[in-house]
Short mmCIF file of C-alpha atoms in Angstrom, two decimals:
data_model
loop_
_atom_site.label_atom_id
_atom_site.label_comp_id
_atom_site.label_asym_id
_atom_site.label_seq_id
_atom_site.Cartn_x
_atom_site.Cartn_y
_atom_site.Cartn_z
CA MET A 1 0.00 0.00 0.00
CA PHE A 2 1.34 3.41 -0.92
CA ILE A 3 0.42 6.45 1.15
CA LEU A 4 1.27 10.04 0.37
CA ARG A 5 4.46 11.16 2.02
CA PRO A 6 5.33 14.85 1.86
CA ILE A 7 8.98 15.72 2.22
CA ALA A 8 10.62 18.99 3.19
CA ARG A 9 14.08 20.46 3.41
CA SER A 10 15.31 23.75 4.80
CA ILE A 11 16.94 26.27 2.48
CA GLN A 12 19.67 28.53 3.85
CA THR A 13 18.69 29.26 7.48
CA TYR A 14 15.10 30.38 7.43
CA ALA A 15 12.82 28.66 4.95
CA THR A 16 11.52 25.20 4.09
CA TYR A 17 10.51 23.66 0.77
CA ILE A 18 7.62 21.20 0.90
CA PHE A 19 7.36 18.59 -1.86
CA ASN A 20 3.92 16.96 -1.60
CA ALA A 21 2.32 14.56 -4.06
CA ARG A 22 -1.12 15.49 -2.75
CA ALA A 23 -0.46 18.98 -4.15
CA PRO A 24 2.52 18.56 -6.53
CA THR A 25 3.21 22.29 -6.79
CA ILE A 26 6.26 22.99 -4.65
CA GLN A 27 5.47 25.00 -1.54
CA TRP A 28 7.70 27.32 0.48
CA TYR A 29 7.42 28.19 4.17
CA ASN A 30 9.49 30.65 6.23
CA GLY A 31 7.83 30.22 9.61
CA LEU A 32 5.26 32.94 8.96
CA VAL A 33 4.07 32.65 5.38
CA ARG A 34 3.42 29.63 3.15
CA GLN A 35 3.51 30.16 -0.59
CA GLY A 36 2.94 27.86 -3.53
CA GLN A 37 5.71 28.02 -6.13
CA ALA A 38 5.08 28.06 -9.88
CA ALA A 39 7.17 24.91 -10.37
CA ALA A 40 5.87 21.39 -9.71
CA LEU A 41 7.47 17.96 -9.46
CA SER A 42 7.22 15.80 -12.57
CA PRO A 43 6.54 13.00 -11.92
CA ALA A 44 4.65 14.12 -8.78
CA VAL A 45 6.20 11.47 -6.58
CA THR A 46 5.41 10.46 -3.03
CA ALA A 47 7.59 8.38 -0.67
CA ALA A 48 10.64 10.12 -2.15
CA SER A 49 13.62 11.56 -0.27
CA SER A 50 15.15 14.99 -0.57
CA SER A 51 18.32 16.80 0.38
CA PHE A 52 20.20 19.99 -0.45
CA ILE A 53 23.55 20.29 -2.19
CA GLY A 54 24.46 23.94 -1.81
CA SER A 55 21.35 25.94 -2.64
CA ILE A 56 19.77 23.26 -4.85
CA ALA A 57 17.10 20.91 -3.51
CA PHE A 58 17.18 17.38 -4.96
CA VAL A 59 14.31 14.89 -4.86
CA PHE A 60 15.35 11.24 -5.23
CA GLY A 61 13.14 8.45 -6.56
CA GLY A 62 9.67 7.92 -5.13
CA PHE A 63 6.35 6.45 -6.23
CA SER A 64 3.66 7.75 -8.56
CA GLY A 65 0.81 6.17 -10.52
CA GLY A 66 1.84 2.58 -9.83
CA THR A 67 5.50 3.16 -10.74
CA VAL A 68 8.58 3.31 -8.50
CA TYR A 69 11.13 5.76 -9.91
CA ASN A 70 14.92 6.09 -10.03
CA THR A 71 14.80 9.75 -11.12
CA ILE A 72 16.67 12.70 -9.65
CA GLN A 73 14.75 15.98 -9.76
CA ARG A 74 16.25 19.34 -8.81
CA TYR A 75 14.75 22.66 -7.75
CA ASP A 76 16.74 25.90 -7.53
CA GLY A 77 14.04 28.10 -6.05
CA SER A 78 12.45 28.97 -9.37
CA ALA A 79 12.75 26.13 -11.88
CA ARG A 80 12.41 22.34 -11.61
CA SER A 81 14.27 19.96 -13.91
CA THR A 82 15.16 16.27 -14.14
CA ASP A 83 18.84 15.39 -14.05
CA ALA A 84 20.39 13.08 -16.63
CA SER A 85 21.88 10.93 -13.87
CA VAL A 86 19.61 8.35 -12.23
CA LEU A 87 19.79 6.25 -9.09
CA GLY A 88 21.18 2.74 -9.33
CA ALA A 89 17.72 1.23 -8.86
CA ALA A 90 14.13 2.43 -8.63
CA ARG A 91 13.32 2.84 -4.93
CA GLU A 92 10.76 4.51 -2.67
CA SER A 93 10.73 5.10 1.09
CA ARG A 94 14.48 5.72 1.23
CA SER A 95 16.11 8.53 3.21
CA ALA A 96 18.76 11.08 2.23
CA ALA A 97 21.26 13.38 3.92
CA THR A 98 24.07 15.63 2.71
CA LEU A 99 27.67 15.39 3.92
CA GLY A 100 29.95 18.03 2.45
CA ALA A 101 29.44 18.26 -1.31
CA ASN A 102 27.57 14.94 -1.62
CA ALA A 103 24.05 13.77 -0.94
CA PHE A 104 23.82 10.20 0.32
CA ILE A 105 20.69 8.16 -0.36
CA PHE A 106 20.10 5.23 1.98
CA GLY A 107 18.20 1.99 1.38
CA GLY A 108 14.53 2.14 0.40
CA ASP A 109 12.41 -0.55 -1.22
CA ASN A 110 10.98 -1.39 -4.63
CA GLY A 111 7.37 -1.20 -3.45
CA ASP A 112 7.30 -4.37 -1.37
CA GLY A 113 8.33 -2.78 1.94
CA VAL A 114 11.52 -4.89 2.16
CA GLY A 115 14.49 -2.70 3.02
CA THR A 116 17.56 -2.62 0.78
CA THR A 117 21.19 -2.03 1.71
CA SER A 118 22.58 0.32 -0.94
CA ILE A 119 24.16 3.71 -0.32
CA TYR A 120 24.14 6.01 -3.35
CA ARG A 121 26.28 9.14 -3.53
CA TYR A 122 25.34 12.14 -5.66
CA ASN A 123 27.39 15.31 -6.18
CA GLY A 124 24.86 17.18 -8.29
CA ALA A 125 26.19 15.73 -11.53
CA ASN A 126 27.25 12.10 -11.09
CA ARG A 127 25.71 9.27 -9.10
CA THR A 128 27.91 6.47 -7.77
CA THR A 129 27.28 3.49 -5.49
CA ASP A 130 29.40 3.39 -2.35
CA GLY A 131 31.18 0.21 -1.34
CA ALA A 132 29.74 0.45 2.17
CA THR A 133 26.19 -0.76 2.81
CA ILE A 134 23.62 -0.28 5.54
CA ASP A 135 21.51 -2.88 7.28
CA GLY A 136 18.41 -3.40 5.14
CA THR A 137 16.38 -0.25 5.71
CA SER A 138 13.14 1.12 4.34
CA HIS A 139 10.85 3.83 5.76
CA GLY A 140 13.74 5.19 7.85
CA CYS A 141 14.71 8.83 8.32
CA SER A 142 18.08 10.53 8.38
CA ASN A 143 19.92 13.76 9.09
CA VAL A 144 23.45 14.97 9.79
CA LEU A 145 25.25 15.76 13.04
CA SER A 146 28.99 16.23 13.60
CA SER A 147 30.05 15.05 10.13
CA ASN A 148 28.00 11.86 10.34
CA ALA A 149 24.74 10.96 8.67
CA PHE A 150 22.45 9.14 11.11
CA ILE A 151 19.76 6.75 9.87
CA PHE A 152 16.94 5.98 12.28
CA GLY A 153 14.40 3.16 12.26
CA ASN A 154 13.14 0.67 9.72
CA ASN A 155 9.99 -0.94 8.40
CA GLY A 156 9.54 -3.98 10.65
CA ALA A 157 12.52 -5.41 12.54
CA GLY A 158 15.08 -2.77 13.46
CA ARG A 159 12.63 0.04 14.24
CA ALA A 160 14.82 1.14 17.16
CA ARG A 161 18.10 0.86 15.26
CA ILE A 162 20.45 3.82 14.84
CA GLN A 163 23.08 3.65 12.10
CA ARG A 164 25.71 6.23 11.22
CA TYR A 165 27.75 6.88 8.10
CA ASN A 166 30.72 9.23 7.70
CA GLY A 167 31.01 8.91 3.93
CA THR A 168 33.35 5.92 4.21
CA THR A 169 32.32 3.64 7.07
CA ARG A 170 28.84 2.61 8.22
CA THR A 171 28.39 1.45 11.82
CA THR A 172 25.45 0.61 14.06
CA ASP A 173 25.33 2.60 17.30
CA SER A 174 25.01 0.79 20.63
CA ALA A 175 22.26 3.23 21.58
CA THR A 176 18.75 2.58 20.28
CA LEU A 177 15.60 4.65 20.11
CA ASN A 178 13.51 4.43 23.27
CA THR A 179 10.49 3.82 21.05
CA GLY A 180 11.29 2.07 17.81
CA VAL A 181 9.61 3.76 14.85
CA GLN A 182 9.37 3.75 11.09
CA ASP A 183 8.25 6.68 8.93
CA ALA A 184 9.45 9.24 11.46
CA THR A 185 11.11 12.48 10.45
CA ALA A 186 14.50 13.70 11.66
CA GLY A 187 15.60 17.28 12.33
CA VAL A 188 18.63 18.99 13.87
CA LEU A 189 18.82 21.81 16.37
CA GLY A 190 22.17 22.78 17.82
CA SER A 191 24.02 19.64 18.90
CA TYR A 192 21.01 17.34 18.91
CA LEU A 193 19.15 15.20 16.42
CA TYR A 194 15.39 14.94 16.93
CA VAL A 195 13.36 11.95 15.75
CA ILE A 196 9.77 13.12 15.52
CA GLY A 197 6.63 10.98 15.49
CA GLY A 198 6.56 7.83 13.39
CA LEU A 199 4.82 4.47 13.52
CA SER A 200 5.66 2.13 16.39
CA SER A 201 5.06 -1.63 16.44
CA GLY A 202 1.51 -2.37 15.37
CA SER A 203 1.52 0.70 13.09
CA VAL A 204 0.52 3.02 15.93
CA ALA A 205 1.20 6.67 15.04
CA GLN A 206 3.22 8.48 17.72
CA ASN A 207 3.34 12.08 18.94
CA ILE A 208 6.68 11.67 20.73
CA VAL A 209 9.94 13.52 20.17
CA GLN A 210 13.16 11.59 20.81
CA LYS A 211 16.46 13.48 21.17
CA TYR A 212 19.89 12.05 20.33
CA ASP A 213 23.30 13.59 20.92
CA GLY A 214 25.27 10.80 19.25
CA SER A 215 25.48 8.66 22.37
CA THR A 216 22.28 8.90 24.44
CA VAL A 217 18.61 8.91 23.45
CA THR A 218 16.12 10.76 25.63
CA THR A 219 12.39 11.20 25.11
CA GLU A 220 11.27 14.80 25.43
CA SER A 221 8.52 15.73 27.87
CA SER A 222 6.97 17.90 25.15
CA THR A 223 4.94 16.06 22.53
CA LEU A 224 3.31 16.92 19.23
CA SER A 225 -0.30 18.09 19.37
CA SER A 226 -1.33 14.95 17.49
CA PRO A 227 0.34 11.71 16.38
CA VAL A 228 2.02 11.80 12.95
CA SER A 229 4.03 9.42 10.85
CA GLY A 230 6.50 10.22 8.10
CA LEU A 231 4.05 8.84 5.57
CA CYS A 232 2.13 12.03 6.20
CA SER A 233 4.67 14.38 7.71
CA SER A 234 8.05 15.93 7.12
CA SER A 235 10.40 18.40 8.70
CA GLY A 236 12.65 21.24 7.65
CA GLU A 237 14.98 22.78 10.21
CA THR A 238 16.21 26.34 10.56
CA THR A 239 18.76 27.66 13.03
CA VAL A 240 16.09 28.16 15.68
CA CYS A 241 13.26 25.70 15.08
CA ILE A 242 12.08 22.57 13.28
CA PHE A 243 8.97 22.74 11.09
CA ILE A 244 6.81 19.59 11.05
CA VAL A 245 4.58 19.59 7.98
CA THR A 246 1.64 17.17 8.22
CA GLY A 247 -0.24 15.76 5.27
CA LYS A 248 -3.25 14.33 7.11
#
């Protein structure tokens, strides 16, 4: 079953792009005002992943109209285009994070919910497949802290798992999420990663916020106003806050 999954990424320090297959026109939000952009994704994918390289937002793969895609779309704030390079395989429900000049795209599945192990690297022009792999992961979320990309959760077994990748070596942290989740969203504020919402065992949507400093996971006393999962939510961080954009 495929469910709409909006995705969002922050641009510079004070705005968020929202890529949403329910309304394929790209939206922009700065914490006060939301605006629809003239450009739209094509195909209008859901269950994609996105990340910035410099000032360009890239949208990787995803699902639309019964097809899982390997496309790379880019958006520069005014125009959308499809890159000539493609991912090594068509995947949806993967996650992405940028380290330095490269976006890394982790795992995903081909529509069957079974996590894959590949790590793709994209520099804005060329896509390569890294020699390192991750534990089979689909419906995870990722973000960057202290020169490491962290990948949280999984569809099924491994919901509480935390993996990290420094661009060369992938390891599994000894710490685990206090509540294992899939389809969460991950944001960064200061020296902490925040894993927001998600589906726990039994596909129960959560309103919790889990904080990770690279060694210890704590569950915040503050919660979201309602449970959300990454199938219907996304986040884009600024220097002072994290936006959580819900689809339903």
